[in-house]
mmCIF file with all atom_site columns, C-alpha atoms in Angstrom:
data_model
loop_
_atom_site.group_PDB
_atom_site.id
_atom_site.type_symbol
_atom_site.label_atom_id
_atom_site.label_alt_id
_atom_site.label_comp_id
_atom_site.label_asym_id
_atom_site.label_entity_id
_atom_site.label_seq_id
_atom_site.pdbx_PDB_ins_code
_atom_site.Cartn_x
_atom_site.Cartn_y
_atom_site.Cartn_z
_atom_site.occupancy
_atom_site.B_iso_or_equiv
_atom_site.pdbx_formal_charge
_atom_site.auth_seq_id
_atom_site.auth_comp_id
_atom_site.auth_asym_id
_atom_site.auth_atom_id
_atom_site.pdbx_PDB_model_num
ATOM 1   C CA . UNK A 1 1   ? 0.000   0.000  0.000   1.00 50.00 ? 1   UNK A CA 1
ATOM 2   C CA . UNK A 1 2   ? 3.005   2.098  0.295   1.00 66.00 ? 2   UNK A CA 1
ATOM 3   C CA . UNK A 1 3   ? 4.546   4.030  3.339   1.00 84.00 ? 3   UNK A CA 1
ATOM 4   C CA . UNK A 1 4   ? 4.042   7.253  5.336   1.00 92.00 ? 4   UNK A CA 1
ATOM 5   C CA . UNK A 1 5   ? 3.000   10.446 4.147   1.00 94.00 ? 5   UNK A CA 1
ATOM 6   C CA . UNK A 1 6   ? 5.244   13.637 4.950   1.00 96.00 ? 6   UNK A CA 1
ATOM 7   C CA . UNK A 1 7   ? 4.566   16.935 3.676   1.00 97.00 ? 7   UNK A CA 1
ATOM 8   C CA . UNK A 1 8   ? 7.173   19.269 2.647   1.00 97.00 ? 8   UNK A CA 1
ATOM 9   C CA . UNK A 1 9   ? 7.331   22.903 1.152   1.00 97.00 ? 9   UNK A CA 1
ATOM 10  C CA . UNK A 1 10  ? 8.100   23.275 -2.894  1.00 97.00 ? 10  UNK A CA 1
ATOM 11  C CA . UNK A 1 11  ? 11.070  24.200 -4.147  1.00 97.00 ? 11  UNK A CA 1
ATOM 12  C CA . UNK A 1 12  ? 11.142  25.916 -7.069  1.00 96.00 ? 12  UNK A CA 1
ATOM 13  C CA . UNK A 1 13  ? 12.585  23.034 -8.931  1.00 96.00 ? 13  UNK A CA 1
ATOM 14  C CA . UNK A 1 14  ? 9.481   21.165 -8.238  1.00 97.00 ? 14  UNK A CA 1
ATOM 15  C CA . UNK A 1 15  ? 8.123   23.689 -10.848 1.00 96.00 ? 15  UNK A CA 1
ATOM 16  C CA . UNK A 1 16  ? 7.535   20.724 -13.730 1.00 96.00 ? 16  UNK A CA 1
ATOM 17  C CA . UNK A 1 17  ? 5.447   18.495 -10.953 1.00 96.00 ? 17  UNK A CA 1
ATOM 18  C CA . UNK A 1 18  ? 3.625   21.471 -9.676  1.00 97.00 ? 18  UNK A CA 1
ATOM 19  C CA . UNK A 1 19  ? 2.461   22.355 -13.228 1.00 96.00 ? 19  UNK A CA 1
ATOM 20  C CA . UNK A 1 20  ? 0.849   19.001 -13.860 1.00 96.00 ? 20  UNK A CA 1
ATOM 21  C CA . UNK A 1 21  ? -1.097  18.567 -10.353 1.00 97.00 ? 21  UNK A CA 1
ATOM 22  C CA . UNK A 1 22  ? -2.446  21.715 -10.422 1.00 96.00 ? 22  UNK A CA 1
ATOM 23  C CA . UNK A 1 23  ? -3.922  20.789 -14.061 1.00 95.00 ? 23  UNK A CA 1
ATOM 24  C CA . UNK A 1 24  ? -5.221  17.611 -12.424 1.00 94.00 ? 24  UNK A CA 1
ATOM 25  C CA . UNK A 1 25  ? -6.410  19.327 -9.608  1.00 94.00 ? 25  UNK A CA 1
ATOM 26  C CA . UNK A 1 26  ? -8.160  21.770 -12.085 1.00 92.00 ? 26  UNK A CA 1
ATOM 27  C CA . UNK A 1 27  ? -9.432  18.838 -13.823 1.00 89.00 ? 27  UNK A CA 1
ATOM 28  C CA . UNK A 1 28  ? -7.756  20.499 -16.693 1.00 89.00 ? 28  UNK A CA 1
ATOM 29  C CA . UNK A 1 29  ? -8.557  24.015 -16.786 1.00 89.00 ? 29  UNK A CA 1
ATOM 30  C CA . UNK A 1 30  ? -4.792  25.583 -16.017 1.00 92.00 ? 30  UNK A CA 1
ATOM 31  C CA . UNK A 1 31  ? -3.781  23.763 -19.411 1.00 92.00 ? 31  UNK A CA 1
ATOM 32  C CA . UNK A 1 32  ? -6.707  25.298 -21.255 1.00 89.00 ? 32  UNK A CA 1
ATOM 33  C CA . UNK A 1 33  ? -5.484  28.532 -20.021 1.00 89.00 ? 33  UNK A CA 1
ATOM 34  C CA . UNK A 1 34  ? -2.209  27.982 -20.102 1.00 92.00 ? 34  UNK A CA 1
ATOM 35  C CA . UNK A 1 35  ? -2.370  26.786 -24.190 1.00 91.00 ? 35  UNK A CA 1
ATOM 36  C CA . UNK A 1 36  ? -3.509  30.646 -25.423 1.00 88.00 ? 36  UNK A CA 1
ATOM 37  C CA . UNK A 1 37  ? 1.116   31.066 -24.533 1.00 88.00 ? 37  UNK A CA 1
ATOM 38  C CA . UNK A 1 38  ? 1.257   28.252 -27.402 1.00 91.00 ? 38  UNK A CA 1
ATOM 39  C CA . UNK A 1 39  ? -1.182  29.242 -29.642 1.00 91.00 ? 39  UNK A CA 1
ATOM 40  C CA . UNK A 1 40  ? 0.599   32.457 -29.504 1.00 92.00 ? 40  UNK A CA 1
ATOM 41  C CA . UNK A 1 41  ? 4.284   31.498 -30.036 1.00 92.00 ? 41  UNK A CA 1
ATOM 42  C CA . UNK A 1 42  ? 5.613   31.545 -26.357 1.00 91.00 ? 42  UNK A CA 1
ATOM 43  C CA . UNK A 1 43  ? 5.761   27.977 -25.520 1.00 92.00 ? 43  UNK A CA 1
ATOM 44  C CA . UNK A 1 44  ? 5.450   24.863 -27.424 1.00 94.00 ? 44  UNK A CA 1
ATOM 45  C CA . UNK A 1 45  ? 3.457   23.219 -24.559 1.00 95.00 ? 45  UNK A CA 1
ATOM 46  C CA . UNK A 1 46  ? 0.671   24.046 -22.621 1.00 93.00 ? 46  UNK A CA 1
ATOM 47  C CA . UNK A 1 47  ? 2.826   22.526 -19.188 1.00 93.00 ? 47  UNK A CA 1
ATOM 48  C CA . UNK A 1 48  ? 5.901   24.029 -20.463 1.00 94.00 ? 48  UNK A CA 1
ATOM 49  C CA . UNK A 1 49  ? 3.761   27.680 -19.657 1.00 93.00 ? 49  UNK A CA 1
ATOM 50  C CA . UNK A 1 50  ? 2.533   26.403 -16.741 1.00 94.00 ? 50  UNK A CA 1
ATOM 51  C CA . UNK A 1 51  ? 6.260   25.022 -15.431 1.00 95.00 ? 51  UNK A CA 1
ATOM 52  C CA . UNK A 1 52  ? 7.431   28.222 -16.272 1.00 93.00 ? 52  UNK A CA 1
ATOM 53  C CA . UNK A 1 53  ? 4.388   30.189 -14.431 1.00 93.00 ? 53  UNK A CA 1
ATOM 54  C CA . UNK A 1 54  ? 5.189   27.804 -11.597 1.00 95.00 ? 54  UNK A CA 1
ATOM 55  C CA . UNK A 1 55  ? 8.814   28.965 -11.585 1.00 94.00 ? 55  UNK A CA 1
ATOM 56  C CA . UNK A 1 56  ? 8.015   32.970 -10.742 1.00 92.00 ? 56  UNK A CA 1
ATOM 57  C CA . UNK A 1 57  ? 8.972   33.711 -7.595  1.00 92.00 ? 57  UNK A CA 1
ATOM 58  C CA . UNK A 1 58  ? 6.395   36.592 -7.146  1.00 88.00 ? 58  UNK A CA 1
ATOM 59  C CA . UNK A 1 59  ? 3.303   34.465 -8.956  1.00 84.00 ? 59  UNK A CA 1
ATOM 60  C CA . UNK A 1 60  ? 0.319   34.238 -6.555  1.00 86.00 ? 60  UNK A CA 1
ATOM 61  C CA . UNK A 1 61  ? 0.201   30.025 -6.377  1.00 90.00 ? 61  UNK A CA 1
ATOM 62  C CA . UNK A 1 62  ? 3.203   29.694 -7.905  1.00 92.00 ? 62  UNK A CA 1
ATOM 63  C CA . UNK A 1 63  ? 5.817   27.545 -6.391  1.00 96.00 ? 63  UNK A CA 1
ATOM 64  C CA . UNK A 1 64  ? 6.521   29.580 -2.797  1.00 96.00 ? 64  UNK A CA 1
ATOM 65  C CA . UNK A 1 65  ? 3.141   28.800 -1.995  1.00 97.00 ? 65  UNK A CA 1
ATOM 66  C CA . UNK A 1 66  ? 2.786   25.267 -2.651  1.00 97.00 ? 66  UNK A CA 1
ATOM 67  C CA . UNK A 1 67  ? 3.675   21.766 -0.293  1.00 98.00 ? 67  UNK A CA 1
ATOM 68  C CA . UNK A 1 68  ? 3.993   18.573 -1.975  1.00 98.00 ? 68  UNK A CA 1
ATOM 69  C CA . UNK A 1 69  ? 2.628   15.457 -0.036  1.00 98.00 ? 69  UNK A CA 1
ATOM 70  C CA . UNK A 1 70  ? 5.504   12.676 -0.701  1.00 97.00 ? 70  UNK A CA 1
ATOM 71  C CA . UNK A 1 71  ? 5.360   8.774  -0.406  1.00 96.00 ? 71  UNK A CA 1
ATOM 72  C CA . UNK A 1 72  ? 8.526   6.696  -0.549  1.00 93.00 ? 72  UNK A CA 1
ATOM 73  C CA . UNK A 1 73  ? 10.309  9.770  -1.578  1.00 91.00 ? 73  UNK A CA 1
ATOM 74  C CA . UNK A 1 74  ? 7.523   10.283 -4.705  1.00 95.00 ? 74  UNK A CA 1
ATOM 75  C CA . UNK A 1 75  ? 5.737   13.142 -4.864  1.00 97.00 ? 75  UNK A CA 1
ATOM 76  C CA . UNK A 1 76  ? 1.881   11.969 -4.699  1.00 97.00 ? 76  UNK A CA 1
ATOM 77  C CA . UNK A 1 77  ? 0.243   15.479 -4.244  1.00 98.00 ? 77  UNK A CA 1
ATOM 78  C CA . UNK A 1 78  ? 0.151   19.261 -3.775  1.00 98.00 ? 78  UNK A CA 1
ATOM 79  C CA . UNK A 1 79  ? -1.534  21.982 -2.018  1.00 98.00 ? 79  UNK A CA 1
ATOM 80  C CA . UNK A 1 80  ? -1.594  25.339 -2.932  1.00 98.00 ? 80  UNK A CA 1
ATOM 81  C CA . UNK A 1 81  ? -2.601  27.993 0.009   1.00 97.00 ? 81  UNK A CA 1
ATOM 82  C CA . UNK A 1 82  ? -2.026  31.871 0.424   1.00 96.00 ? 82  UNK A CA 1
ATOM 83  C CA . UNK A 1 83  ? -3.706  34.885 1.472   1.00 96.00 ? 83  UNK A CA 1
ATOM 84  C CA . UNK A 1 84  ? -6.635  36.540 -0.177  1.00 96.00 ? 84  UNK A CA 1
ATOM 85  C CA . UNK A 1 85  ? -5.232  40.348 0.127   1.00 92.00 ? 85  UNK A CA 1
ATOM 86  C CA . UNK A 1 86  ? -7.099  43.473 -0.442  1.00 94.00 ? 86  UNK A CA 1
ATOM 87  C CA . UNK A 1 87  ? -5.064  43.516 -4.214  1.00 91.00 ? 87  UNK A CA 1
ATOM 88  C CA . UNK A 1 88  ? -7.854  40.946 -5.298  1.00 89.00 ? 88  UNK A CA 1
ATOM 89  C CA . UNK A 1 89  ? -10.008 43.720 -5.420  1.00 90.00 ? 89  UNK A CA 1
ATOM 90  C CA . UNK A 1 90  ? -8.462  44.636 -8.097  1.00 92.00 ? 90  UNK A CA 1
ATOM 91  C CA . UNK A 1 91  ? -8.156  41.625 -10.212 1.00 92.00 ? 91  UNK A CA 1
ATOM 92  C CA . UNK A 1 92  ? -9.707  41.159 -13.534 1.00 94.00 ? 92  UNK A CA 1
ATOM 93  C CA . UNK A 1 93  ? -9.993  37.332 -14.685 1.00 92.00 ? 93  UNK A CA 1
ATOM 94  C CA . UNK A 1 94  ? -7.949  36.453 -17.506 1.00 89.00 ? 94  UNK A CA 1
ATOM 95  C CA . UNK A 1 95  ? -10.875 35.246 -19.365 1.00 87.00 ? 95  UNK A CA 1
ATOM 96  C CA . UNK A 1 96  ? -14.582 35.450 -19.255 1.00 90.00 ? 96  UNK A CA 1
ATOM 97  C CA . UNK A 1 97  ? -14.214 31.656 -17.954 1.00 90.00 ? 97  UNK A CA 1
ATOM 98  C CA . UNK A 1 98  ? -12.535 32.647 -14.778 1.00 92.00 ? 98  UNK A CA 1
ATOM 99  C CA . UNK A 1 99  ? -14.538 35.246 -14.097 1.00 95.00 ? 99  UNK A CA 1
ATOM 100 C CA . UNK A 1 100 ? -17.328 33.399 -11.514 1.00 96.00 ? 100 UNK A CA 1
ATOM 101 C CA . UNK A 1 101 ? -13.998 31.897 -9.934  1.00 95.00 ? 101 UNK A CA 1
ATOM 102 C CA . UNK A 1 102 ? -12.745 35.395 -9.016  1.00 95.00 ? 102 UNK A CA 1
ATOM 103 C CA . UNK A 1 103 ? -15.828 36.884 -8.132  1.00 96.00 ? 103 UNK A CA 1
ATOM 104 C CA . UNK A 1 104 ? -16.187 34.303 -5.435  1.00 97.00 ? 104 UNK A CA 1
ATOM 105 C CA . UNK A 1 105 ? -12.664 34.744 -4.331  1.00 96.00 ? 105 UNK A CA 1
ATOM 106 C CA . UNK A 1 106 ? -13.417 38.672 -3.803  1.00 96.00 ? 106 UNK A CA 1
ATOM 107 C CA . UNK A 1 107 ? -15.958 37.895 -1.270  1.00 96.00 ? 107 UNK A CA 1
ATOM 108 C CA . UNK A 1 108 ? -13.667 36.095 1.071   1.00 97.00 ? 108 UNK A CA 1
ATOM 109 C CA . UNK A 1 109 ? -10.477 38.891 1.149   1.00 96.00 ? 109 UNK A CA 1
ATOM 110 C CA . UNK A 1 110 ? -8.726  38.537 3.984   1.00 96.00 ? 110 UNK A CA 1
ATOM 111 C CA . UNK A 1 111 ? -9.226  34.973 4.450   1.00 97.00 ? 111 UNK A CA 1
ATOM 112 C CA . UNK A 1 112 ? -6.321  31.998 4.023   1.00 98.00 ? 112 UNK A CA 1
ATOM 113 C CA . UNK A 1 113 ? -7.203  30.190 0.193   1.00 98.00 ? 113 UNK A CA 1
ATOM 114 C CA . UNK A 1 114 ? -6.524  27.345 -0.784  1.00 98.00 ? 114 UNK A CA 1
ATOM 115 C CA . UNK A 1 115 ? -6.001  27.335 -4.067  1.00 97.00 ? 115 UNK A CA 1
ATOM 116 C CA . UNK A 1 116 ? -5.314  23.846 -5.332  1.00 96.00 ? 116 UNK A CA 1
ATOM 117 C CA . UNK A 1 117 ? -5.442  20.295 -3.831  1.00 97.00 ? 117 UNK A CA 1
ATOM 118 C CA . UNK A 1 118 ? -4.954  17.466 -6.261  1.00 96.00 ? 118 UNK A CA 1
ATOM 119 C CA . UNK A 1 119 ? -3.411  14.085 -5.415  1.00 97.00 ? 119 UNK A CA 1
ATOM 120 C CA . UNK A 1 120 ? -2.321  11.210 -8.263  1.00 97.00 ? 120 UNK A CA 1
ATOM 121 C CA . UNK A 1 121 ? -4.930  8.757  -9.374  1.00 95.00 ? 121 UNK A CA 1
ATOM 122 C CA . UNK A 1 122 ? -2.458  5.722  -8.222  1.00 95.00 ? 122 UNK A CA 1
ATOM 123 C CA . UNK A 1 123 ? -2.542  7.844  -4.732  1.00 96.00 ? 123 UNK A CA 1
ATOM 124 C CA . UNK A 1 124 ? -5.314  8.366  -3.941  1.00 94.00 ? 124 UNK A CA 1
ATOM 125 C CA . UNK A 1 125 ? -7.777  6.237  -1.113  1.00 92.00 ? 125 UNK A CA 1
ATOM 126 C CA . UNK A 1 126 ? -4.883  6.758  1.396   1.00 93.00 ? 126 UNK A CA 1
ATOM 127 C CA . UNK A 1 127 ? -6.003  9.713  2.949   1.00 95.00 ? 127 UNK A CA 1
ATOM 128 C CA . UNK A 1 128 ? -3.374  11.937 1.254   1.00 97.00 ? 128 UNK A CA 1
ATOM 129 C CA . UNK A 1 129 ? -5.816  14.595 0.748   1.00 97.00 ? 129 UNK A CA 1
ATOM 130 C CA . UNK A 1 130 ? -7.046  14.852 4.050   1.00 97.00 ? 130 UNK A CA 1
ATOM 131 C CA . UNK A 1 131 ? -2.655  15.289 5.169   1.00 97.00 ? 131 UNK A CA 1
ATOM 132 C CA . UNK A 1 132 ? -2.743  18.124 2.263   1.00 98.00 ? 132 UNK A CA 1
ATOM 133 C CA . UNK A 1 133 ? -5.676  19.976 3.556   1.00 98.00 ? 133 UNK A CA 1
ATOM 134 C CA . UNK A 1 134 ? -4.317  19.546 7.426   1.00 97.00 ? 134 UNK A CA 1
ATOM 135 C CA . UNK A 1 135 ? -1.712  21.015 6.587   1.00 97.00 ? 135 UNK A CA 1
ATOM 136 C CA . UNK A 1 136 ? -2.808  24.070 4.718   1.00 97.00 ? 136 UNK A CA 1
ATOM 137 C CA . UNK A 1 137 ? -5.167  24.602 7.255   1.00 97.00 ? 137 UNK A CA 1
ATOM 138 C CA . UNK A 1 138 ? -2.305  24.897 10.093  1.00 96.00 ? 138 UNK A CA 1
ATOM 139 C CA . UNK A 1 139 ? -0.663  27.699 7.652   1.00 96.00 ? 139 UNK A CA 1
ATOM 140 C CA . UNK A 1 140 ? -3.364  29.332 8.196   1.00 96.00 ? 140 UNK A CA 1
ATOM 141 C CA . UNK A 1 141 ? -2.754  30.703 11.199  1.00 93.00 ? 141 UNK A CA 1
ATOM 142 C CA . UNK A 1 142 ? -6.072  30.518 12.722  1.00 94.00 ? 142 UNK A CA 1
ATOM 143 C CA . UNK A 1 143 ? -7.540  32.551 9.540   1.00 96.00 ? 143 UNK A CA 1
ATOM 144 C CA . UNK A 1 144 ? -10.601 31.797 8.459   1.00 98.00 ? 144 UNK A CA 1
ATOM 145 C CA . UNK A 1 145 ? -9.761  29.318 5.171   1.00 98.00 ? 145 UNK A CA 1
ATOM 146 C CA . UNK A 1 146 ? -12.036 29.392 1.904   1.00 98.00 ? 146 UNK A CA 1
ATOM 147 C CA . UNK A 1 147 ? -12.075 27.441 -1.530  1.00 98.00 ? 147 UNK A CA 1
ATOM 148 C CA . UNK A 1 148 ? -13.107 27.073 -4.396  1.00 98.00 ? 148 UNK A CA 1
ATOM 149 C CA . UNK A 1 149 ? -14.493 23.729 -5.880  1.00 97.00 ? 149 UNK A CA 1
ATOM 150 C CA . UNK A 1 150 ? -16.966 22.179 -9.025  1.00 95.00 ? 150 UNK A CA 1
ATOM 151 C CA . UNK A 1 151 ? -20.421 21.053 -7.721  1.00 96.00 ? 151 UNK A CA 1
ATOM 152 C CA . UNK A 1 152 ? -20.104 17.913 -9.340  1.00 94.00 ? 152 UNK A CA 1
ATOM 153 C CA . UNK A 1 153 ? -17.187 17.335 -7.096  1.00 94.00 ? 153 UNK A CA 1
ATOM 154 C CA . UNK A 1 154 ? -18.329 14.856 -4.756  1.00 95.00 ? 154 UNK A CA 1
ATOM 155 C CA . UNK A 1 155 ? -15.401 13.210 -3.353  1.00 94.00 ? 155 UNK A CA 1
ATOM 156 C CA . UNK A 1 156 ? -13.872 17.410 -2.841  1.00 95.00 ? 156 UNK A CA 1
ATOM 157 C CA . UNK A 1 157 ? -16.986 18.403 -1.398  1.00 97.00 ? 157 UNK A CA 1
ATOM 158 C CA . UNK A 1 158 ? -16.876 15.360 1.156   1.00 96.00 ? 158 UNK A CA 1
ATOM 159 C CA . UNK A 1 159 ? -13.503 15.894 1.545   1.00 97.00 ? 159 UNK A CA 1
ATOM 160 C CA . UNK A 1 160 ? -13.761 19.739 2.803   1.00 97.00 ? 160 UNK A CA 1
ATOM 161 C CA . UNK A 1 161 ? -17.460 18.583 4.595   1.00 97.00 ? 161 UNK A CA 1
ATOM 162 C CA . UNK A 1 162 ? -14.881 16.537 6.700   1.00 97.00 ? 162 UNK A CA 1
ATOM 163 C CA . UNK A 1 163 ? -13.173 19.233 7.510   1.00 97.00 ? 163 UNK A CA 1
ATOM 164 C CA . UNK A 1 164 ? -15.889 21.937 8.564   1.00 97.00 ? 164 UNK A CA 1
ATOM 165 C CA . UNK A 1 165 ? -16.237 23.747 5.386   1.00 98.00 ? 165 UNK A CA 1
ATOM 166 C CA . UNK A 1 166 ? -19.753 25.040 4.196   1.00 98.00 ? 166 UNK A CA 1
ATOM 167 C CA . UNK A 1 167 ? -21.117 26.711 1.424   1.00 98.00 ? 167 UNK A CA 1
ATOM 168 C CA . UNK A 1 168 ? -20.983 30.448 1.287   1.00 97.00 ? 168 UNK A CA 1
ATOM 169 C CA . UNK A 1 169 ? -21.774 31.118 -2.293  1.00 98.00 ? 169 UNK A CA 1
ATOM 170 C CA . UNK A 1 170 ? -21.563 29.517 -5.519  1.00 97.00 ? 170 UNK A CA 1
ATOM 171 C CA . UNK A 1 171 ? -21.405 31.137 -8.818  1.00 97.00 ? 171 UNK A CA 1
ATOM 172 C CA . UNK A 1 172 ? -22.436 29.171 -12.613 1.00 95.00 ? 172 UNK A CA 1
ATOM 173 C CA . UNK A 1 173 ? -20.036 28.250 -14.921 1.00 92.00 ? 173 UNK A CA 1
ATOM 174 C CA . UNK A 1 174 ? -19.065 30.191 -18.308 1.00 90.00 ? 174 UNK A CA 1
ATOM 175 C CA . UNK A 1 175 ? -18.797 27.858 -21.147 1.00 81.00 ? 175 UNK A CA 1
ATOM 176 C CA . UNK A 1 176 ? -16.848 29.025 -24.556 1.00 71.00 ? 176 UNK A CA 1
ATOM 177 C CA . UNK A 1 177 ? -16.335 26.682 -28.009 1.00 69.00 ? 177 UNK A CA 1
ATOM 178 C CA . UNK A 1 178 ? -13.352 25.218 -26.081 1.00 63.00 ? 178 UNK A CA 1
ATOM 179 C CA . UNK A 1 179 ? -14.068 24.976 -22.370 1.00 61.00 ? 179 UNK A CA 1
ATOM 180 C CA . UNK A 1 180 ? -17.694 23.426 -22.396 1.00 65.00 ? 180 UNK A CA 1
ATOM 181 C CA . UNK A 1 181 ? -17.793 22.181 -18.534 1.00 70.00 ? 181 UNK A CA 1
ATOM 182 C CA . UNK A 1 182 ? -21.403 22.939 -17.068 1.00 83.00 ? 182 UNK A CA 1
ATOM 183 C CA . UNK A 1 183 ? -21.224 22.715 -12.954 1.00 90.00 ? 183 UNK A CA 1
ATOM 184 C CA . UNK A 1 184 ? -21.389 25.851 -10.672 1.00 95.00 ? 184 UNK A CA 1
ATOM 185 C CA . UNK A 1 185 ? -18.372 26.719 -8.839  1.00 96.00 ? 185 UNK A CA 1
ATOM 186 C CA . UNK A 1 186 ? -19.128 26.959 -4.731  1.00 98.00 ? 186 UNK A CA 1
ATOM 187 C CA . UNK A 1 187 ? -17.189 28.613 -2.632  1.00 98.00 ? 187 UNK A CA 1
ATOM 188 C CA . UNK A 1 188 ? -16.587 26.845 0.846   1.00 98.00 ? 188 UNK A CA 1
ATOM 189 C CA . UNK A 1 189 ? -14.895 28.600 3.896   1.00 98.00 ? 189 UNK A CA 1
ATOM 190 C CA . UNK A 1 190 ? -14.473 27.419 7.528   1.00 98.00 ? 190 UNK A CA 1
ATOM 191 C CA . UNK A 1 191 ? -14.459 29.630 10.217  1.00 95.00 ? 191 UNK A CA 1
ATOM 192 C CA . UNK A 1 192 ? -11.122 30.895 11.875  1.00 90.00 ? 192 UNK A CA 1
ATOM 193 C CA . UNK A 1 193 ? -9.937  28.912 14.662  1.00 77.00 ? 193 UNK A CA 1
#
């Protein structure tokens, strides 16, 4: 079944991993955004944008803010946490499909985010998920901590049920000709400790 989990912070050379489990844990949105760098010359891949993206050291979710969940010395997961600032305010979605996603996030500024949690298929049913979201939860300091999930989520929204998340708001989803996903995004804090 394998060995222990331990959690440990990125690095930015974990940029390449981090790239493709926040695309799984997006269920394949970041490389539908991430593509528009290929389609206009800057990459040749849509993960080779989103390795790079990864690599910033000032990009909000990049690899600073990211811990990896290891077993057996393989990396099996990541979580992506930080705090939702007053600068969101601000913000203006990078396409019309991200912009229920940030609307959500502007009602919870000043609250700890967690902005990704994905875990490998071969991974998962080993409670991996539940280490990843302890753990982002003790960064937050006692914060209050939202996120961001699909409706059709089950096994997330049972996951951050477990936890003592709730629905605050949820928001439809924009379709386009090449992102067709119908759910509703809902946006699920727990209270500070």
């Amino acid at each position: 079944m394998g060995g222990a989990v331990t959690i440990r912070r990125a690095e930015r050379r974990d940029a390449a991993e981090l790239a493709i489990l926040v695309d799984l844990s997006s269920h394949g949105l970041a490389s539908w955004l991430w593509y528009g760098a290929v389609l206009d010359g800057t990459t040749q891949t849509a993960l080779e944008h989103g390795r790079n993206q990864m690599r910033h050291d000032d990009e909000r979710a990049g690899w600073k803010d990211a811990s990896l969940a290891e077993v057996d010395s393989e990396i099996a997961g990541i979580v992506i946490g930080h705090l939702v600032d007053p600068s969101f305010a601000d913000e203006v979605a990078p396409h019309p499909v991200f912009e229920p996603i940030l609307a959500l996030q502007k009602q919870v500024v000043g609250n700890w985010f967690i902005d990704s949690v994905g875990v490998y298929r071969h991974h998962r049913g080993r409670g991996i998920g539940r280490h990843l979201v302890a753990h982002e939860l003790s960064r937050a300091a006692g914060r209050a901590v939202s996120l961001i999930t699909e409706s059709d989520n089950e096994v997330a929204l049972g996951l951050y049920g477990s936890h003592g998340f709730e629905e605050i708001a949820r928001q439809p989803s924009v379709s386009t000709d090449t992102y067709s996903k119908k759910h509703d995004w809902v946006l699920l804090t727990r209270s500070a400790t």
